[in-house]
Coordinates of C-alpha atoms in Angstrom, one line a residue:
Chain C
M548 CA 17.9 -88.1 28.1
T549 CA 20.6 -85.6 27.6
A550 CA 20.2 -82.6 25.3
T551 CA 22.8 -81.8 22.6
V552 CA 25.1 -78.9 23.5
P553 CA 26.8 -76.3 21.3
S554 CA 30.3 -77.4 20.3
T555 CA 32.3 -74.2 21.1
S556 CA 32.7 -73.7 24.8
L557 CA 33.4 -70.3 26.3
A558 CA 36.8 -71.6 27.3
D559 CA 37.6 -72.5 23.6
A560 CA 36.4 -69.2 22.2
A561 CA 38.4 -67.3 24.9
A562 CA 41.5 -69.5 24.1
A563 CA 41.2 -68.7 20.3
A564 CA 41.0 -65.0 20.9
F565 CA 43.9 -65.0 23.3
R566 CA 46.0 -67.1 20.9
D567 CA 45.3 -64.6 18.1
H568 CA 46.2 -61.7 20.4
L569 CA 49.6 -63.4 21.4
A570 CA 50.2 -64.0 17.7
G571 CA 50.1 -60.2 17.0
R572 CA 46.5 -59.3 16.5
P573 CA 45.8 -56.7 19.2
E574 CA 42.1 -56.3 18.3
R575 CA 41.5 -59.9 19.5
M576 CA 42.2 -58.8 23.1
G577 CA 39.2 -56.6 22.7
D578 CA 37.1 -59.6 21.6
L579 CA 38.4 -61.5 24.6
V580 CA 37.3 -58.7 26.9
D581 CA 33.8 -58.6 25.4
L582 CA 33.5 -62.4 25.5
V583 CA 34.6 -63.0 29.1
T584 CA 33.8 -59.9 31.1
P585 CA 30.1 -60.8 31.7
A586 CA 31.2 -64.0 33.4
L587 CA 33.9 -62.1 35.4
W588 CA 31.2 -59.6 36.5
A589 CA 29.0 -62.5 37.7
V590 CA 31.9 -63.9 39.8
A591 CA 32.7 -60.5 41.4
R592 CA 29.1 -59.8 42.2
S593 CA 28.5 -63.3 43.6
A594 CA 31.2 -62.6 46.1
G595 CA 29.0 -59.7 47.4
L596 CA 30.9 -56.8 45.9
S597 CA 29.1 -53.5 45.0
P598 CA 28.8 -52.7 41.3
A599 CA 31.7 -50.2 41.6
E600 CA 33.9 -52.6 43.5
A601 CA 33.1 -55.4 41.1
E602 CA 34.0 -53.3 38.1
D603 CA 37.3 -52.4 39.7
T604 CA 38.1 -56.0 40.5
V605 CA 37.3 -57.1 36.9
Q606 CA 39.2 -54.3 35.4
N607 CA 42.3 -55.1 37.5
A608 CA 42.1 -58.7 36.4
W609 CA 42.3 -57.6 32.8
L610 CA 45.2 -55.3 33.5
K611 CA 47.0 -58.2 35.2
L612 CA 46.4 -60.4 32.2
V613 CA 47.8 -57.9 29.8
Q614 CA 50.9 -57.3 32.0
S615 CA 51.6 -61.0 32.4
S616 CA 50.2 -62.5 29.1
A617 CA 53.6 -63.5 27.9
S618 CA 54.0 -65.7 30.9
I619 CA 50.8 -67.7 30.5
R620 CA 52.2 -70.9 29.0
D621 CA 48.9 -72.4 27.8
P622 CA 46.4 -70.1 26.1
Q623 CA 43.8 -72.7 26.6
T624 CA 43.8 -71.8 30.3
V625 CA 43.1 -68.1 29.9
L626 CA 39.4 -68.3 30.9
A627 CA 40.3 -70.3 34.0
W628 CA 43.1 -67.8 34.8
L629 CA 40.7 -64.9 34.6
L630 CA 37.9 -66.6 36.6
T631 CA 40.4 -67.6 39.3
T632 CA 42.0 -64.2 39.5
V633 CA 38.6 -62.4 39.9
R634 CA 37.4 -65.0 42.4
R635 CA 40.4 -64.6 44.6
D636 CA 40.6 -60.8 44.3
A637 CA 36.8 -60.4 44.9
W638 CA 36.9 -62.5 48.0
R639 CA 39.9 -60.7 49.3
A640 CA 38.2 -57.3 48.7
R641 CA 35.0 -58.7 50.4
R642 CA 36.9 -59.7 53.5
Q643 CA 38.4 -56.3 53.7
Q644 CA 35.1 -54.5 53.7
R645 CA 33.4 -53.1 56.8
A646 CA 29.9 -54.1 55.6
T647 CA 28.9 -57.5 56.6
A648 CA 26.2 -58.4 54.2
P649 CA 25.4 -57.8 50.5
E650 CA 22.4 -55.6 49.8
P651 CA 19.3 -57.7 49.3
E652 CA 18.2 -57.0 45.7
F653 CA 15.5 -59.5 45.1
L654 CA 11.7 -59.1 45.4
V655 CA 9.4 -61.9 46.4
A656 CA 6.7 -62.5 43.7
T657 CA 3.1 -63.2 44.8
D658 CA 0.5 -65.3 43.1
D659 CA -0.8 -62.2 41.2
P660 CA -1.2 -63.2 37.6
E661 CA 0.1 -59.8 36.6
N662 CA 3.3 -60.7 38.4
E663 CA 3.5 -63.9 36.4
A664 CA 3.9 -61.8 33.3
V665 CA 6.6 -59.7 35.2
E666 CA 8.3 -62.9 36.2
R667 CA 8.4 -64.1 32.6
D668 CA 10.0 -60.8 31.6
T669 CA 12.4 -60.2 34.5
G670 CA 13.0 -63.5 36.2
R671 CA 12.7 -61.9 39.7
T672 CA 11.5 -65.0 41.5
L673 CA 14.3 -67.1 39.9
W674 CA 16.8 -64.3 40.7
G675 CA 15.7 -64.4 44.4
H676 CA 16.4 -68.1 44.6
V677 CA 19.8 -67.7 42.9
Q678 CA 20.8 -65.1 45.4
R679 CA 20.0 -67.4 48.3
L680 CA 22.5 -70.0 47.0
S681 CA 26.0 -70.0 48.4
P682 CA 28.3 -67.4 46.7
R683 CA 30.2 -70.3 45.0
C684 CA 27.1 -71.8 43.6
Q685 CA 25.8 -68.4 42.5
A686 CA 29.1 -67.7 40.7
L687 CA 29.2 -71.2 39.1
L688 CA 25.6 -71.1 37.8
R689 CA 25.9 -67.5 36.6
V690 CA 29.1 -68.2 34.7
V691 CA 27.7 -71.4 33.2
A692 CA 24.5 -69.6 32.2
H693 CA 26.7 -67.1 30.3
A694 CA 28.7 -69.8 28.7
Q695 CA 25.6 -71.4 27.1
T696 CA 27.3 -74.7 27.1
P697 CA 27.4 -76.3 30.5
D698 CA 31.2 -76.3 30.6
Y699 CA 31.1 -77.6 34.2
A700 CA 34.5 -79.2 34.4
G701 CA 36.5 -76.2 33.3
I702 CA 34.4 -73.6 35.1
S703 CA 34.1 -75.6 38.3
A704 CA 37.8 -76.1 38.5
A705 CA 38.5 -72.4 37.9
L706 CA 36.0 -71.5 40.6
G707 CA 37.6 -73.8 43.1
M708 CA 34.8 -76.4 43.3
P709 CA 35.2 -80.1 43.1
V710 CA 34.4 -81.6 39.7
G711 CA 31.6 -84.3 39.8
S712 CA 31.3 -87.5 37.8
I713 CA 32.5 -87.7 34.2
G714 CA 30.0 -86.3 31.7
P715 CA 27.5 -83.6 31.8
T716 CA 25.6 -84.0 35.1
R717 CA 23.3 -81.6 36.9
G718 CA 25.9 -80.9 39.6
R719 CA 25.2 -79.9 43.2
C720 CA 24.6 -76.2 42.5
L721 CA 22.0 -76.7 39.8
A722 CA 20.4 -79.5 41.8
A723 CA 20.3 -77.1 44.8
L724 CA 18.6 -74.4 42.8
R725 CA 16.0 -76.8 41.5
T726 CA 15.3 -78.0 45.0
S727 CA 14.9 -74.4 46.2
L728 CA 12.5 -73.6 43.3
A729 CA 10.5 -76.8 43.9
A730 CA 9.8 -75.7 47.5
D731 CA 8.5 -72.3 46.4
P732 CA 4.7 -72.3 45.7
S733 CA 5.0 -69.0 43.7
W734 CA 7.4 -70.6 41.2
S735 CA 6.1 -72.2 38.1
W736 CA 8.3 -74.0 35.6
Chain H
M354 CA 32.0 -77.6 54.8
P355 CA 28.4 -77.4 53.6
E356 CA 29.5 -78.2 50.1
T357 CA 30.3 -81.8 51.0
I358 CA 26.7 -82.5 51.9
P359 CA 25.2 -84.4 49.0
V360 CA 22.3 -82.7 47.1
P361 CA 19.6 -84.9 45.7
G362 CA 19.8 -85.1 41.9
A363 CA 23.3 -83.8 41.6
D364 CA 24.6 -86.8 39.8
A365 CA 21.6 -86.9 37.4
P366 CA 22.4 -86.3 33.8
L367 CA 21.7 -82.8 32.5
T368 CA 18.2 -82.6 30.9
D369 CA 16.5 -80.2 28.5
D370 CA 14.8 -78.8 31.6
D371 CA 18.2 -78.0 33.1
L372 CA 19.3 -76.2 30.0
L373 CA 16.0 -74.3 29.9
L374 CA 16.6 -73.3 33.5
L375 CA 20.0 -72.0 32.6
T376 CA 18.6 -70.0 29.7
R377 CA 16.1 -68.5 32.1
L378 CA 18.9 -67.8 34.6
Q379 CA 20.8 -66.0 31.8
A380 CA 17.8 -63.8 31.1
A381 CA 17.3 -63.2 34.9
Q382 CA 20.9 -62.0 35.4
E383 CA 20.8 -59.7 32.4
A384 CA 17.6 -58.2 33.8
N385 CA 18.5 -58.0 37.4
D386 CA 22.2 -57.5 37.6
P387 CA 23.6 -56.2 34.3
M388 CA 27.1 -54.7 34.0
P389 CA 27.1 -50.9 34.4
E390 CA 26.8 -48.9 31.3
G391 CA 30.2 -48.2 29.7
M392 CA 32.0 -50.9 31.7
L393 CA 33.4 -52.7 28.6
E394 CA 34.4 -49.4 27.1
R395 CA 36.3 -48.4 30.3
I396 CA 38.1 -51.7 30.3
H397 CA 39.1 -51.3 26.6
F398 CA 40.4 -47.8 27.4
R399 CA 42.5 -48.9 30.3
I400 CA 44.0 -51.7 28.3
A401 CA 44.8 -49.3 25.5
L402 CA 46.5 -46.9 28.0
Q403 CA 48.6 -49.7 29.3
A404 CA 49.7 -50.5 25.8
M405 CA 50.7 -46.9 25.3
E406 CA 52.4 -46.9 28.7
A407 CA 50.4 -43.9 29.6
E408 CA 49.5 -43.0 33.2
L409 CA 45.9 -42.6 33.9
A410 CA 45.0 -39.4 35.7
T411 CA 42.4 -39.6 38.5
I412 CA 39.3 -37.5 39.0
A413 CA 38.4 -35.9 42.4
D414 CA 35.8 -38.0 44.3
Q415 CA 33.1 -35.4 43.9
D416 CA 33.5 -35.4 40.1
L417 CA 33.5 -39.2 39.8
A418 CA 29.8 -39.4 38.8
F419 CA 30.6 -37.8 35.5
A420 CA 33.2 -40.5 34.6
R421 CA 31.0 -43.4 35.4
G422 CA 28.2 -42.6 33.0
G423 CA 26.0 -40.6 35.3
S424 CA 23.1 -38.7 33.7
T425 CA 24.5 -35.3 34.7
K426 CA 27.1 -33.8 32.4
A427 CA 30.2 -32.2 33.7
D428 CA 30.9 -28.5 34.1
T429 CA 34.2 -28.4 35.9
I430 CA 36.5 -31.4 36.4
T431 CA 40.1 -31.6 37.8
F432 CA 42.3 -34.5 36.7
T433 CA 45.4 -35.3 38.8
S434 CA 48.4 -37.4 37.9
S435 CA 51.7 -37.9 39.6
T436 CA 53.3 -35.1 37.6
I437 CA 50.5 -32.8 36.5
S438 CA 47.1 -31.4 37.1
L439 CA 44.5 -30.4 34.5
T440 CA 41.3 -28.5 35.3
V441 CA 38.7 -28.1 32.5
M442 CA 35.6 -25.9 32.6
I443 CA 32.9 -26.9 30.2
A444 CA 30.2 -24.5 29.0
E445 CA 27.3 -25.2 26.7
E446 CA 27.0 -22.8 23.7
D447 CA 23.9 -23.6 21.6
T448 CA 24.5 -27.1 20.2
V449 CA 28.2 -27.2 21.0
V450 CA 30.5 -27.0 23.9
R451 CA 33.4 -24.7 24.9
I452 CA 36.2 -26.1 27.0
D453 CA 38.6 -23.9 28.9
G454 CA 41.5 -25.7 30.3
W455 CA 44.2 -24.9 32.8
V456 CA 47.2 -27.1 33.3
T457 CA 50.1 -26.9 35.8
G458 CA 52.7 -25.8 33.3
G459 CA 53.2 -23.6 30.3
G460 CA 54.2 -24.8 26.9
L461 CA 52.6 -28.3 27.2
Q462 CA 50.7 -30.0 24.5
I463 CA 47.2 -31.1 25.5
D464 CA 45.1 -33.2 23.1
L465 CA 41.3 -33.2 23.2
V466 CA 40.3 -36.7 21.9
G467 CA 36.8 -37.6 20.8
D468 CA 34.8 -39.2 18.0
F469 CA 35.6 -36.1 16.0
G470 CA 39.4 -36.9 16.2
T471 CA 42.3 -35.3 18.1
W472 CA 42.5 -31.6 18.6
P473 CA 45.8 -30.5 20.1
R474 CA 46.5 -27.2 22.0
T475 CA 49.6 -25.8 23.6
S476 CA 49.2 -24.2 27.0
D477 CA 50.2 -20.5 27.2
A478 CA 52.6 -19.1 29.8
T479 CA 49.8 -19.2 32.4
G480 CA 49.0 -22.8 31.6
R481 CA 45.7 -22.0 29.8
M482 CA 44.2 -23.3 26.6
V483 CA 40.7 -23.4 25.0
W484 CA 38.7 -25.6 22.6
T485 CA 35.6 -24.1 21.0
D486 CA 32.8 -25.8 18.9
V487 CA 33.3 -29.1 20.6
P488 CA 30.5 -31.6 19.7
H489 CA 28.6 -33.3 22.6
G490 CA 29.8 -36.8 23.3
S491 CA 32.5 -38.8 25.1
I492 CA 35.9 -37.2 25.3
H493 CA 39.2 -37.6 27.1
F494 CA 42.5 -35.6 27.2
L495 CA 46.1 -36.6 26.6
I496 CA 48.8 -34.5 28.3
H497 CA 52.1 -34.8 26.5
P498 CA 55.2 -35.0 28.8
G499 CA 57.0 -31.7 29.3
R500 CA 60.4 -33.4 29.5
A501 CA 62.2 -36.3 27.8
G502 CA 61.5 -39.6 29.4
A503 CA 58.3 -38.5 31.3
R504 CA 55.1 -40.5 30.6
L505 CA 52.1 -39.5 28.6
V506 CA 49.2 -38.8 30.9
A507 CA 45.6 -39.7 29.8
T508 CA 42.5 -38.7 31.6
P509 CA 39.4 -41.0 32.0
V510 CA 36.6 -40.5 29.5
V511 CA 33.9 -38.0 30.4
E512 CA 30.7 -36.8 28.8
V513 CA 30.3 -33.3 27.5

C-alpha cells in the first residue's frame, strides 16, 4: 500500500525559483538559496566535513552557480547541479584533509524511559544509525528527508547512485536503515 | 563495491511507515546537525557582493569568531583586501557603540552599513574616521575605491 506524496518536489520548486531568477527576478535567487541550502548542508556533512568546511563548500557551490547560471541550459536541472557540485567538492575536500575520521557525534540511548522521551524529542538513537550508514546513503536519506517527497530518481542520480526500479520503492539506503534499526533493541518504532 | 550487494526490502514499495521514518529523520537532522546560525545570511551576502562585483575583505584568523556568530562581540578587527586594510575599534558607550576606524589611505569614503541604513565617512589625512551612536546589531563596511576602475571592497558582517 503506497502512501500519497505531495505533488511539488524539491527539484520542481528549485527549478521554478531558478527560472524566475533567470527571467530577471533577483529575489528568487534568495528563495532558491533558502530552499536548497539545507539539502546541500546535508550532503557536505555526510562527506565528513566539519561545520566550517561544510559551510565553505556549500557557499562556494552557490557562487559557482551565480557565476555560471547563464550556461545552465535546463533550469529543471538546477537542484541536481547543486547537489552534484557539493558532493564532488566535499569529497575532494575530505580527501585533502589530514584527519582520517569524522567526529563521532551520536550518543547511544539506553532503555531508560526518560531517554525515550529524549529520543522522541531529539532523535538521537535514529541519528546514530543514520551516521553508521555509508556516506552516500547518509547524504541520500538526509536530502530525501528534506525534500518531503521521496524524489528518489532525481536525487539518487544527482548523488551518483544507481536508480532502482521504476516507481517509488524503498531503495537500498532506506532498507539498510530499517535493517539497522530493527537490530537495535533500544529502538522502538 | 559494497553498494552492489542487495539489501532486503530495497525493492519493496514505499509505505506509510517509510514516510514516517523519513519525517523522523528530518526532525533528527534538525535537532542533531542543524546549519550554523547565520549561514543562510552569509550566503545571501556573498551572492549580493558578487552581483556588485565587490571584493570581500578577509578577517585575521584570531578575529574570525566574531564573523561566524560567536557569542563574544568584537572590540578590534582588521579587515584586509588586495588593495586596502581597515582596522576598526569598537567601544560600548551606554546603549550604543562608538567605532573608530583606520584605513590605509586618506580621502577614502567608508560606509558603515546596518539595519539603520548607510552612514558614510571620509578618512582624514591620517586615514582615520569615527562613527558615534551606532546601535547594536549586525554591521559591515564598504570601502569605496580610491581610483577609477578599482573595485569596491566589502567586509564580512560582524556583530557590535
